[in-house]
Amino acid sequence: MAGLIKHEDIEELRARTDIKEVVESYVTLKSAGIGSWKGLCPFHDERSPSFNVRPQAGRYHCFGCGEGGDVISFLQKVDHLSFTEAVEKLAARIGFELHYEDGGSGPRREETGRRQRLLDAHKIAAEFFRDQLLSPAAAAGRQFLSGRGFDRAAAEQFGVGFAPQGWDALLKHLRGRGFTDEELRLTGMFSTGNSGDRLFDRFRGRLIWPIRDIAGETIGFGARKLFDDDQGPKYLNTPETILYKKSQVLYGIDLAKKAIAKDRQLVVVEGYTNVMACHLSGVGTAVATCGTAFGEDHIKVARRLLSDDGTGGEVIFTFDGDAAGQNAALKAFSLDQRFVAQTFVAVEPSGKDPNDLRQSGGSEAVQALIGSRRPLFEFAIRSTLAKFDLSTVEGRVQGLRAAAPVVAEIRDGSTRVGYSQELAGWLGIADPNEVLRAVNNAAKSRSRVAQHADPAGKPAEETAGTAPGFSRPDPRDPAARMERQGLEVVLQQPALLTADDWLRFGGIQFAVPAYRAVHEAIRAAGQPESGDWLQAVTEEAPEPLRPLVSELAVTPLPAVNEEGLKNYCRSMLRSLFEMQLTRTKAEKIGALQRMDSAADPAGYQQLQRELMELEMQRRALREE
């Protein structure tokens, strides 16, 4: 009977895995000081980066939503995996062999690994489809690609394949590789008969595009009809599965992620061939949705890659020039407020998509389309005005009423004023202030609606507590701030503490309950000798406070170089120890004042000696 992964293997895997490298598969990180990195949180939508990673500690923490932990918990959260599935994925990533044992508690091996099995099935299926594209039966598929300007090298670059016309070619192939029918049902690559017990290939006689996640794992397929006797839709995608969530998938994201992060640009096109055309034309930031409109979940992925924190970046939507394309662009405008980066639209008036442009005008034509982008604001306003007859007074009034709310949605005040003036010119209104008043009134109405929807109006950082049962201390309290900074130093730089330091640290009486609990967890874990000491501290802490341990372990320390870091840490430890001496001294002074020296002269003298000793320790600490 298979059992648990051995504990020592898990510890070894944590030690060998670079958490920064893993996180960067999902989030664009920037340096945030010595040994610290920062980016937009993958677990909640935010405009300013508050997600911190500290590779030396092997920890991450978001100061916005409170999520934190190690590399295993990161994968569990971001990929929706069980503990064992996350461990197995990390092990596969670095080629580390895991060993299992029976007994104990926790998730058993037979209950996990399902996701990896599905990924393996998709990987083998993608290879099968690619091989089939070279077969005589795939002539129609090769002709389709050639007719759209894609040669064999292009097909190989994007992994394009062919699904044979039979009913069970892929089914037989995967069964032959050891996959059970139960596993195959979960992949989404097969359909069932009316009775529900007979499996057959979902994709038959079609050109196939593998759809990969941001980490490059194949999670689904898109299939294009080739033959007239195919009664199915023109394009057929994988249905919703454990792996494939169409509202979160962006085709080409695995190939585009580095260019998106580097160029701070995201180009959204329609369809697989348009993504291919853009990349082959030098626009390596292009992606496409898969069978659904660009939505909120796509935005979260895009913003993390763009590092959408208000320091630049652009999102460009490309649409056909027809009515459907304009409607799609206007729908995209409704999403603009979720980006900090500026949004644009690139519309080809003749109706050509990027693939058509590449065939007719080469790579330069595709690049020119992207270069001709217009701010989405302008496009949305002009499209709104196009619905009215502006040659009449009534039409201009109606146009102003319809366009003013559109302009009011512009976040930047200066840009909003500028477009108000543009709108006045487009409407032929002599006084721009008339338009500005209409825009401001629309903005006030919008603000009232927003306040009614969220009367509290408090950011997440203000409403979130440290943990259930532990209140967050007042950051203006210097003593609480000192306790926090001291814990940050000990958790991040334990090697700087001498044996005397650890003795002193163990005797500190923390006043803040949450910090006191973390201090007790550190004492319970003992001094760091071997293994993952920080993990031991985390496990010793109460469950609600474990995110706080991660938070303290990744908070950037204020230092610009290694020497400055050491000086800061030593200074902070001295201050923490001195604070404890001051507290102890105050307690003894109070006891001395309450004591009757005549009734207990020996006790009175003993307290005086203890006070003198505390003062000598405080002075010696300052001299250090």
Coordinates of C-alpha atoms in Angstrom, one line a residue:
M1 CA 0.0 0.0 0.0
A2 CA 1.4 3.4 -1.0
G3 CA 1.8 5.9 1.8
L4 CA 3.0 9.3 2.7
I5 CA 6.0 11.1 1.2
K6 CA 8.9 10.8 3.6
H7 CA 9.4 13.9 5.8
E8 CA 13.1 14.1 5.1
D9 CA 12.4 14.2 1.3
I10 CA 10.0 17.1 1.8
E11 CA 12.6 19.0 3.8
E12 CA 15.3 18.3 1.2
L13 CA 12.9 19.4 -1.6
R14 CA 12.2 22.7 0.2
A15 CA 16.0 23.3 0.6
R16 CA 16.7 22.5 -3.0
T17 CA 13.9 24.6 -4.5
D18 CA 14.4 28.2 -5.4
I19 CA 11.1 29.9 -4.4
K20 CA 11.8 32.9 -6.5
E21 CA 12.3 30.8 -9.6
V22 CA 9.0 29.1 -9.0
V23 CA 7.0 32.3 -8.2
E24 CA 8.4 34.0 -11.4
S25 CA 6.6 31.4 -13.4
Y26 CA 3.4 33.2 -12.3
V27 CA 4.4 36.7 -11.2
T28 CA 6.8 39.3 -12.5
L29 CA 9.2 40.2 -9.6
K30 CA 11.3 43.3 -9.0
S31 CA 14.0 43.8 -6.5
A32 CA 12.8 45.2 -3.2
G33 CA 16.0 45.5 -1.3
I34 CA 18.7 43.0 -0.1
G35 CA 17.4 39.5 -0.6
S36 CA 13.8 40.6 -1.2
W37 CA 11.6 40.7 -4.3
K38 CA 8.2 42.2 -4.9
G39 CA 5.3 41.9 -7.4
L40 CA 1.6 41.9 -7.8
C41 CA -0.2 39.3 -5.8
P42 CA -1.5 36.3 -7.7
F43 CA -4.2 35.7 -5.1
H44 CA -6.1 39.0 -5.1
D45 CA -6.5 41.9 -7.5
E46 CA -4.3 44.9 -6.5
R47 CA -2.9 48.0 -8.1
S48 CA 0.3 48.4 -6.1
P49 CA 2.6 45.4 -5.5
S50 CA 2.4 44.1 -2.0
F51 CA 3.5 40.5 -2.7
N52 CA 7.0 39.9 -1.2
V53 CA 9.3 36.9 -1.8
R54 CA 12.5 36.3 0.2
P55 CA 14.4 33.4 -1.4
Q56 CA 16.9 33.1 1.5
A57 CA 14.1 32.3 3.9
G58 CA 12.1 30.3 1.3
R59 CA 9.0 32.3 2.1
Y60 CA 6.5 34.6 0.4
H61 CA 3.9 36.9 2.0
C62 CA 1.3 39.4 0.6
F63 CA 0.8 42.4 2.8
G64 CA -2.5 43.1 1.0
C65 CA -4.5 39.9 1.5
G66 CA -2.3 38.2 4.1
E67 CA -1.5 35.0 2.1
G68 CA 1.9 33.6 2.9
G69 CA 3.9 30.5 3.3
D70 CA 6.6 28.4 1.6
V71 CA 7.1 27.2 -2.0
I72 CA 4.8 24.2 -1.4
S73 CA 1.9 26.3 0.0
F74 CA 2.4 28.7 -2.9
L75 CA 1.9 26.0 -5.5
Q76 CA -1.1 24.6 -3.5
K77 CA -2.8 28.0 -3.6
V78 CA -1.9 29.1 -7.1
D79 CA -2.5 25.8 -8.9
H80 CA -5.3 24.5 -6.6
L81 CA -3.3 21.4 -5.6
S82 CA -3.2 19.2 -2.5
F83 CA -0.1 19.2 -0.4
T84 CA 1.2 15.9 -2.0
E85 CA 0.4 17.1 -5.5
A86 CA 2.3 20.3 -4.9
V87 CA 5.3 18.3 -3.5
E88 CA 5.2 15.9 -6.5
K89 CA 5.1 18.8 -9.0
L90 CA 8.1 20.5 -7.3
A91 CA 10.0 17.2 -7.4
A92 CA 9.2 16.7 -11.0
R93 CA 10.4 20.2 -11.7
I94 CA 13.9 19.6 -10.4
G95 CA 14.1 15.9 -11.1
F96 CA 14.1 14.9 -7.4
E97 CA 13.1 11.4 -6.5
L98 CA 10.6 11.1 -3.8
H99 CA 10.2 8.1 -1.4
Y100 CA 7.0 7.0 0.3
E101 CA 6.1 5.2 3.4
D102 CA 3.0 3.7 5.0
G103 CA 1.4 4.9 8.2
G104 CA 1.2 8.4 9.7
S105 CA -1.4 11.0 9.0
G106 CA -2.0 13.4 6.2
P107 CA -2.8 12.9 2.5
R108 CA -2.0 9.5 1.1
R109 CA -0.4 9.0 -2.2
E110 CA -3.3 7.0 -3.6
E111 CA -5.5 10.0 -3.0
T112 CA -3.3 12.4 -4.9
G113 CA -1.4 12.8 -8.1
R114 CA -4.5 12.9 -10.2
R115 CA -3.6 16.3 -11.7
Q116 CA -0.2 15.1 -12.7
R117 CA -1.7 12.1 -14.4
L118 CA -4.0 14.4 -16.4
L119 CA -1.0 16.6 -17.3
D120 CA 0.9 13.5 -18.4
A121 CA -2.0 12.4 -20.6
H122 CA -2.2 15.9 -22.2
K123 CA 1.5 15.9 -22.9
I124 CA 1.4 12.5 -24.6
A125 CA -1.7 13.5 -26.6
A126 CA 0.0 16.7 -27.8
E127 CA 3.0 14.6 -29.0
F128 CA 0.6 12.2 -30.7
F129 CA -1.2 15.0 -32.5
R130 CA 2.1 16.5 -33.6
D131 CA 3.2 13.2 -35.1
Q132 CA -0.1 12.8 -36.9
L133 CA 0.3 16.1 -38.7
L134 CA 3.1 14.5 -40.8
S135 CA 0.9 11.6 -41.9
P136 CA -0.7 11.3 -45.3
A137 CA -4.2 11.6 -43.7
A138 CA -3.3 15.1 -42.5
A139 CA -2.8 16.6 -46.0
A140 CA -5.9 18.8 -45.5
G141 CA -4.4 20.2 -42.2
R142 CA -1.0 20.9 -43.8
Q143 CA -2.8 22.6 -46.7
F144 CA -4.8 24.7 -44.3
L145 CA -1.6 25.9 -42.5
S146 CA 0.2 26.5 -45.8
G147 CA -2.7 28.5 -47.2
R148 CA -2.5 30.8 -44.2
G149 CA 1.3 31.3 -44.5
F150 CA 2.5 28.8 -41.9
D151 CA 5.3 26.4 -42.8
R152 CA 6.4 23.3 -41.0
A153 CA 8.7 25.2 -38.7
A154 CA 5.9 27.5 -37.6
A155 CA 3.7 24.5 -36.9
E156 CA 6.4 22.9 -34.8
Q157 CA 7.0 26.1 -32.9
F158 CA 3.4 26.3 -31.7
G159 CA 3.0 22.5 -31.4
V160 CA 0.2 22.3 -34.0
G161 CA -1.1 18.8 -34.7
F162 CA -3.8 16.7 -36.4
A163 CA -6.5 14.5 -34.9
P164 CA -7.2 11.5 -37.1
Q165 CA -10.7 11.0 -38.4
G166 CA -11.3 7.7 -36.7
W167 CA -13.2 7.3 -33.5
D168 CA -10.6 5.9 -31.2
A169 CA -7.1 6.6 -32.4
L170 CA -6.1 8.8 -29.4
L171 CA -8.1 6.6 -27.1
K172 CA -6.1 3.5 -28.1
H173 CA -2.9 5.4 -27.9
L174 CA -3.4 6.6 -24.3
R175 CA -4.8 3.3 -23.1
G176 CA -1.6 1.7 -24.5
R177 CA 0.4 4.2 -22.4
G178 CA -1.3 2.9 -19.2
F179 CA -4.1 5.4 -18.6
T180 CA -7.4 4.1 -17.3
D181 CA -10.8 5.0 -18.7
E182 CA -11.6 6.8 -15.4
E183 CA -8.6 9.0 -15.9
L184 CA -9.3 9.6 -19.6
R185 CA -12.9 10.7 -18.8
L186 CA -11.4 13.5 -16.7
T187 CA -9.2 14.9 -19.4
G188 CA -11.9 16.3 -21.6
M189 CA -10.4 14.7 -24.7
F190 CA -13.1 12.1 -25.0
S191 CA -16.8 11.9 -25.3
T192 CA -19.2 9.2 -24.3
G193 CA -22.1 7.4 -26.0
N194 CA -25.7 7.7 -25.0
S195 CA -25.2 5.0 -22.4
G196 CA -22.3 6.9 -20.9
D197 CA -20.0 3.9 -20.8
R198 CA -18.4 4.0 -24.2
L199 CA -15.5 6.4 -24.8
F200 CA -14.5 7.9 -28.2
D201 CA -12.2 10.7 -29.3
R202 CA -13.7 14.2 -28.9
F203 CA -11.4 15.6 -31.7
R204 CA -11.6 13.8 -35.0
G205 CA -10.4 15.0 -38.4
R206 CA -9.3 18.4 -37.1
L207 CA -6.3 20.6 -36.9
I208 CA -5.2 20.8 -33.2
W209 CA -3.6 23.5 -31.2
P210 CA -2.3 22.6 -27.7
I211 CA -3.4 25.1 -25.1
R212 CA -0.8 25.6 -22.3
D213 CA -0.9 27.3 -19.0
I214 CA 1.6 30.0 -18.0
A215 CA 4.1 27.3 -16.8
G216 CA 4.0 25.7 -20.2
E217 CA 2.0 22.6 -19.2
T218 CA -0.6 21.5 -21.9
I219 CA -4.0 21.6 -20.2
G220 CA -6.4 21.5 -23.2
F221 CA -6.7 21.7 -27.0
G222 CA -8.4 23.8 -29.6
A223 CA -9.6 22.1 -32.8
R224 CA -10.4 23.5 -36.2
K225 CA -12.8 21.7 -38.6
L226 CA -11.2 20.6 -41.9
F227 CA -13.7 18.3 -43.6
D228 CA -17.2 19.1 -45.0
D229 CA -18.7 16.0 -43.4
D230 CA -17.8 17.2 -39.9
Q231 CA -21.1 18.3 -38.4
G232 CA -19.5 19.9 -35.4
P233 CA -18.7 23.7 -34.9
K234 CA -15.9 25.4 -36.8
Y235 CA -13.8 25.5 -33.6
L236 CA -14.1 23.0 -30.8
N237 CA -12.3 23.4 -27.5
T238 CA -11.7 21.2 -24.5
P239 CA -14.6 21.5 -22.1
E240 CA -14.2 22.7 -18.5
T241 CA -12.0 20.2 -16.6
I242 CA -9.9 20.0 -13.5
L243 CA -7.1 21.5 -15.6
Y244 CA -8.9 23.7 -18.1
K245 CA -10.8 26.8 -17.0
K246 CA -11.6 28.8 -20.1
S247 CA -12.2 32.1 -18.2
Q248 CA -8.6 31.9 -17.0
V249 CA -6.8 30.5 -20.1
L250 CA -4.9 32.7 -22.6
Y251 CA -3.6 30.9 -25.6
G252 CA 0.1 31.7 -26.2
I253 CA 0.7 33.0 -22.6
D254 CA 3.5 30.5 -22.1
L255 CA 5.4 31.9 -25.2
A256 CA 4.5 35.5 -24.5
K257 CA 5.1 35.8 -20.8
K258 CA 8.7 36.9 -20.9
A259 CA 8.1 39.4 -23.7
I260 CA 5.1 40.8 -21.8
A261 CA 7.1 41.3 -18.6
K262 CA 10.1 42.8 -20.5
D263 CA 8.2 45.1 -22.8
R264 CA 5.3 45.9 -20.4
Q265 CA 2.9 45.3 -23.2
L266 CA 0.1 42.8 -23.8
V267 CA -1.6 42.4 -27.2
V268 CA -5.0 40.6 -27.2
V269 CA -6.0 39.1 -30.6
E270 CA -8.7 36.7 -31.7
G271 CA -7.9 33.1 -32.5
Y272 CA -4.9 30.8 -32.6
T273 CA -3.7 31.7 -36.1
N274 CA -3.6 35.4 -35.2
V275 CA -1.4 34.7 -32.2
M276 CA 0.9 32.7 -34.5
A277 CA 0.9 35.5 -37.1
C278 CA 1.8 38.1 -34.4
H279 CA 4.6 36.1 -32.9
L280 CA 6.1 35.3 -36.3
S281 CA 5.9 39.0 -37.2
G282 CA 7.8 40.1 -34.2
V283 CA 4.9 40.9 -31.9
G284 CA 5.8 38.4 -29.2
T285 CA 3.4 39.8 -26.6
A286 CA 0.2 38.5 -28.3
V287 CA -2.3 36.2 -26.7
A288 CA -5.9 35.1 -27.3
T289 CA -8.8 33.9 -25.3
C290 CA -10.2 30.5 -25.9
G291 CA -13.9 30.4 -26.7
T292 CA -14.8 33.2 -24.3
A293 CA -14.5 37.0 -24.0
F294 CA -11.6 38.7 -22.3
G295 CA -12.7 38.9 -18.7
E296 CA -11.7 39.5 -15.1
D297 CA -9.7 36.3 -14.6
H298 CA -7.7 37.1 -17.7
I299 CA -7.0 40.5 -16.4
K300 CA -5.6 39.1 -13.2
V301 CA -3.1 37.0 -15.2
A302 CA -2.2 39.9 -17.5
R303 CA -1.7 42.4 -14.6
R304 CA 0.7 40.1 -12.8
L305 CA 2.8 39.7 -15.9
L306 CA 2.7 43.4 -16.8
S307 CA 3.6 44.3 -13.2
D308 CA 0.7 46.7 -13.5
D309 CA 1.6 49.0 -10.6
G310 CA 1.1 52.4 -12.3
T311 CA 4.7 52.8 -13.6
G312 CA 3.8 52.2 -17.2
G313 CA 2.7 49.4 -19.5
E314 CA 0.0 49.1 -22.1
V315 CA -2.8 46.7 -23.1
I316 CA -3.7 46.6 -26.8
F317 CA -6.9 45.0 -28.0
T318 CA -7.2 44.2 -31.7
F319 CA -10.6 43.8 -33.3
D320 CA -12.0 43.6 -36.8
G321 CA -13.5 46.8 -38.2
D322 CA -17.0 45.4 -38.5
A323 CA -19.9 45.9 -36.1
A324 CA -19.0 42.8 -34.1
G325 CA -15.5 43.9 -33.6
Q326 CA -16.6 47.4 -32.4
N327 CA -19.0 45.8 -29.9
A328 CA -16.1 43.6 -28.6
A329 CA -13.9 46.7 -28.3
L330 CA -16.6 48.6 -26.3
K331 CA -17.0 45.6 -24.0
A332 CA -13.2 45.7 -23.5
F333 CA -13.6 49.3 -22.5
S334 CA -15.7 48.3 -19.6
L335 CA -12.7 46.4 -18.2
D336 CA -10.3 49.3 -18.5
Q337 CA -10.9 50.4 -14.9
R338 CA -9.3 47.2 -13.7
F339 CA -6.0 48.1 -15.4
V340 CA -3.5 50.7 -14.2
A341 CA -1.7 50.4 -17.5
Q342 CA -3.1 52.4 -20.4
T343 CA -5.5 50.5 -22.7
F344 CA -5.5 50.9 -26.5
V345 CA -7.5 49.4 -29.4
A346 CA -6.0 48.6 -32.8
V347 CA -8.7 48.2 -35.5
E348 CA -8.0 47.4 -39.1
P349 CA -10.5 49.4 -41.2
S350 CA -10.5 46.9 -44.1
G351 CA -11.5 44.1 -41.7
K352 CA -8.2 42.2 -42.0
D353 CA -7.0 40.3 -39.0
P354 CA -3.2 40.0 -38.1
N355 CA -3.0 36.8 -40.1
D356 CA -4.5 38.4 -43.2
L357 CA -2.2 41.3 -42.8
R358 CA 0.9 39.1 -42.5
Q359 CA 0.0 37.3 -45.7
S360 CA -0.8 40.5 -47.7
G361 CA 1.8 42.9 -46.3
G362 CA 4.3 40.8 -44.3
S363 CA 5.5 41.3 -40.8
E364 CA 5.7 45.1 -41.2
A365 CA 1.9 45.2 -41.8
V366 CA 1.2 43.4 -38.5
Q367 CA 3.6 45.7 -36.6
A368 CA 2.0 48.7 -38.2
L369 CA -1.4 47.6 -37.0
I370 CA -0.1 47.4 -33.4
G371 CA 1.7 50.7 -33.9
S372 CA -1.5 52.4 -35.1
R373 CA -3.2 51.7 -31.8
R374 CA -5.6 54.4 -30.4
P375 CA -6.5 55.0 -26.8
L376 CA -9.5 52.9 -25.9
F377 CA -11.1 56.1 -24.5
E378 CA -11.1 57.8 -27.9
F379 CA -12.4 54.7 -29.6
A380 CA -15.2 54.3 -27.1
I381 CA -16.3 57.9 -27.2
R382 CA -16.3 58.0 -31.0
S383 CA -18.2 54.8 -31.3
T384 CA -20.8 56.1 -28.9
L385 CA -21.2 59.3 -30.9
A386 CA -21.5 57.3 -34.1
K387 CA -24.9 56.2 -33.0
F388 CA -26.4 59.7 -33.3
D389 CA -27.0 62.2 -36.0
L390 CA -24.7 65.0 -34.9
S391 CA -25.9 67.3 -37.7
T392 CA -29.0 68.0 -35.6
V393 CA -29.4 69.7 -32.3
E394 CA -31.3 66.8 -30.9
G395 CA -28.6 64.4 -32.0
R396 CA -25.8 66.5 -30.4
V397 CA -27.7 66.6 -27.1
Q398 CA -28.3 62.9 -27.2
G399 CA -24.6 62.3 -28.1
L400 CA -23.5 64.4 -25.1
R401 CA -25.8 62.6 -22.7
A402 CA -24.4 59.2 -23.9
A403 CA -20.8 60.2 -24.2
A404 CA -20.4 62.1 -20.9
P405 CA -20.6 58.9 -18.7
V406 CA -18.0 57.3 -20.9
V407 CA -15.6 60.2 -20.4
A408 CA -16.4 60.2 -16.7
E409 CA -15.0 56.7 -16.4
I410 CA -11.5 58.0 -17.2
R411 CA -9.5 57.7 -13.9
D412 CA -6.8 60.4 -14.6
G413 CA -8.2 63.9 -14.0
S414 CA -6.1 65.6 -16.6
T415 CA -6.9 63.0 -19.2
R416 CA -10.6 63.3 -18.4
V417 CA -10.5 67.1 -18.9
G418 CA -8.6 66.7 -22.2
Y419 CA -11.2 64.3 -23.5
S420 CA -14.0 66.6 -22.4
Q421 CA -12.4 69.3 -24.6
E422 CA -12.1 66.8 -27.5
L423 CA -15.7 65.8 -27.0
A424 CA -16.8 69.4 -27.2
G425 CA -15.0 69.7 -30.5
W426 CA -16.5 66.5 -31.9
L427 CA -20.0 67.7 -30.9
G428 CA -19.4 71.2 -32.2
I429 CA -20.1 72.7 -28.8
A430 CA -18.4 76.1 -28.5
D431 CA -18.1 76.1 -24.7
P432 CA -16.0 73.2 -23.5
N433 CA -17.1 73.9 -19.9
E434 CA -20.6 72.8 -20.8
V435 CA -19.2 69.4 -21.7
L436 CA -17.0 69.3 -18.6
R437 CA -20.0 70.0 -16.4
A438 CA -21.9 67.1 -18.0
V439 CA -18.9 64.9 -17.4
N440 CA -18.4 65.9 -13.8
N441 CA -22.1 65.3 -13.1
A442 CA -21.9 61.9 -14.6
A443 CA -18.8 61.2 -12.5
K444 CA -20.6 62.3 -9.3
S445 CA -23.5 60.0 -10.1
R446 CA -21.1 57.1 -10.7
S447 CA -19.4 57.9 -7.4
R448 CA -22.7 57.9 -5.4
V449 CA -23.5 54.5 -6.9
A450 CA -20.1 53.1 -5.9
Q451 CA -20.4 54.4 -2.3
H452 CA -23.8 53.0 -2.0
A453 CA -22.5 49.6 -3.1
D454 CA -19.6 49.7 -0.6
P455 CA -20.5 52.1 2.3
A456 CA -17.4 51.2 4.3
G457 CA -15.0 52.0 1.5
K458 CA -12.1 50.6 3.4
P459 CA -9.1 49.0 1.7
A460 CA -8.3 45.4 2.5
E461 CA -5.2 46.4 4.4
E462 CA -7.4 48.3 7.0
T463 CA -10.0 45.7 7.5
A464 CA -7.8 42.6 7.8
G465 CA -6.6 41.6 11.2
T466 CA -3.5 39.7 12.1
A467 CA -5.4 36.5 12.6
P468 CA -8.6 35.3 14.2
G469 CA -8.2 35.8 18.0
F470 CA -5.2 38.1 17.6
S471 CA -5.8 41.8 17.0
R472 CA -3.3 43.8 14.9
P473 CA -1.3 46.2 17.0
D474 CA -1.3 49.9 16.5
P475 CA 1.6 50.7 14.1
R476 CA 2.1 54.0 15.9
D477 CA 2.9 52.2 19.1
P478 CA 6.7 52.4 19.3
A479 CA 6.9 49.4 21.7
A480 CA 4.8 47.2 19.4
R481 CA 6.9 48.4 16.4
M482 CA 10.1 47.5 18.2
E483 CA 8.8 44.0 19.0
R484 CA 7.8 43.4 15.4
Q485 CA 11.2 44.7 14.0
G486 CA 13.0 42.5 16.5
L487 CA 11.1 39.4 15.3
E488 CA 11.8 40.3 11.7
V489 CA 15.5 40.3 12.4
V490 CA 15.5 37.0 14.3
L491 CA 13.4 35.2 11.7
Q492 CA 15.4 36.5 8.8
Q493 CA 18.9 36.7 10.1
P494 CA 19.1 34.0 12.9
A495 CA 22.8 33.4 12.1
L496 CA 23.7 36.9 13.4
L497 CA 22.6 35.9 17.0
T498 CA 25.3 34.7 19.3
A499 CA 24.6 32.2 22.1
D500 CA 24.3 35.1 24.6
D501 CA 21.8 36.8 22.1
W502 CA 19.6 33.7 22.1
L503 CA 19.7 33.6 25.9
R504 CA 18.6 37.2 26.1
F505 CA 16.0 36.8 23.4
G506 CA 14.5 33.8 25.1
G507 CA 13.9 35.9 28.3
I508 CA 12.1 38.8 26.5
Q509 CA 8.5 39.3 27.6
F510 CA 6.6 40.4 24.5
A511 CA 3.6 42.7 25.3
V512 CA 1.6 42.2 22.0
P513 CA -0.2 38.9 22.1
A514 CA 0.4 38.0 18.5
Y515 CA 4.1 38.7 18.7
R516 CA 4.3 36.9 22.1
A517 CA 2.9 33.8 20.4
V518 CA 5.5 34.0 17.6
H519 CA 8.2 34.5 20.2
E520 CA 7.0 31.3 22.0
A521 CA 7.0 29.4 18.6
I522 CA 10.6 30.5 18.1
R523 CA 11.6 29.3 21.5
A524 CA 9.8 26.0 20.9
A525 CA 11.6 25.5 17.6
G526 CA 15.0 26.1 19.3
Q527 CA 18.1 27.6 17.8
P528 CA 18.6 26.9 14.1
E529 CA 21.0 24.1 13.6
S530 CA 19.9 22.0 10.6
G531 CA 16.9 21.5 8.4
D532 CA 14.3 24.2 7.7
W533 CA 14.2 26.1 10.9
L534 CA 11.7 28.6 9.7
Q535 CA 9.4 25.8 8.8
A536 CA 9.7 24.5 12.3
V537 CA 8.8 27.9 13.7
T538 CA 5.8 28.0 11.4
E539 CA 4.6 24.6 12.6
E540 CA 5.1 25.6 16.3
A541 CA 3.0 28.8 15.8
P542 CA -0.8 28.6 16.3
E543 CA -2.6 27.9 13.0
P544 CA -4.1 31.4 12.7
L545 CA -0.7 33.0 13.2
R546 CA 1.2 31.1 10.5
P547 CA 0.6 33.8 7.9
L548 CA 2.1 36.3 10.3
V549 CA 5.3 34.2 10.6
S550 CA 5.6 34.4 6.8
E551 CA 4.9 38.1 6.8
L552 CA 7.6 38.8 9.4
A553 CA 10.0 36.5 7.5
V554 CA 9.7 38.4 4.2
T555 CA 9.3 42.0 5.3
P556 CA 12.2 43.9 3.6
L557 CA 14.8 45.1 6.1
P558 CA 16.0 48.7 5.6
A559 CA 19.5 48.2 4.4
V560 CA 21.3 49.0 1.1
N561 CA 24.2 46.5 1.4
E562 CA 25.4 43.5 3.4
E563 CA 27.3 45.6 5.9
G564 CA 24.3 47.9 6.4
L565 CA 22.1 44.9 6.9
K566 CA 24.4 43.5 9.7
N567 CA 24.6 46.9 11.4
Y568 CA 20.8 47.3 11.3
C569 CA 20.2 43.8 12.7
R570 CA 22.7 44.3 15.5
S571 CA 21.3 47.7 16.3
M572 CA 17.7 46.4 16.3
L573 CA 18.7 43.5 18.6
R574 CA 20.4 45.8 21.1
S575 CA 17.3 48.0 21.1
L576 CA 15.0 45.0 21.7
F577 CA 17.2 43.8 24.6
E578 CA 17.4 47.3 26.0
M579 CA 13.6 47.6 25.9
Q580 CA 13.3 44.4 27.9
L581 CA 15.8 45.7 30.5
T582 CA 13.9 49.0 30.7
R583 CA 10.6 47.1 31.2
T584 CA 12.2 44.9 33.9
K585 CA 13.7 47.9 35.6
A586 CA 10.4 49.7 35.6
E587 CA 8.7 46.7 37.3
K588 CA 11.4 46.6 40.0
I589 CA 11.2 50.4 40.6
G590 CA 7.5 50.0 41.1
A591 CA 8.1 47.1 43.5
L592 CA 10.7 49.2 45.4
Q593 CA 8.3 52.1 45.8
R594 CA 5.6 49.8 47.2
M595 CA 8.0 48.2 49.7
D596 CA 8.4 49.3 53.3
S597 CA 12.2 49.5 53.7
A598 CA 11.9 49.4 57.5
A599 CA 9.8 46.3 57.5
D600 CA 12.0 44.4 55.0
P601 CA 15.4 46.0 54.8
A602 CA 17.1 42.9 53.3
G603 CA 14.5 42.7 50.5
Y604 CA 14.8 46.4 49.9
Q605 CA 18.6 46.2 49.6
Q606 CA 18.3 43.2 47.3
L607 CA 16.0 45.1 44.9
Q608 CA 18.4 48.0 44.9
R609 CA 21.2 45.7 43.9
E610 CA 19.1 44.2 41.2
L611 CA 18.3 47.6 39.8
M612 CA 22.0 48.5 39.8
E613 CA 22.8 45.3 38.0
L614 CA 20.1 46.1 35.4
E615 CA 21.5 49.6 34.9
M616 CA 25.0 48.1 34.4
Q617 CA 23.6 45.7 31.8
R618 CA 21.9 48.5 30.0
R619 CA 25.0 50.6 29.9
A620 CA 27.1 47.7 28.7
L621 CA 24.6 47.0 26.0
R622 CA 24.8 50.6 24.8
E623 CA 28.6 50.4 24.8
E624 CA 28.4 47.3 22.5

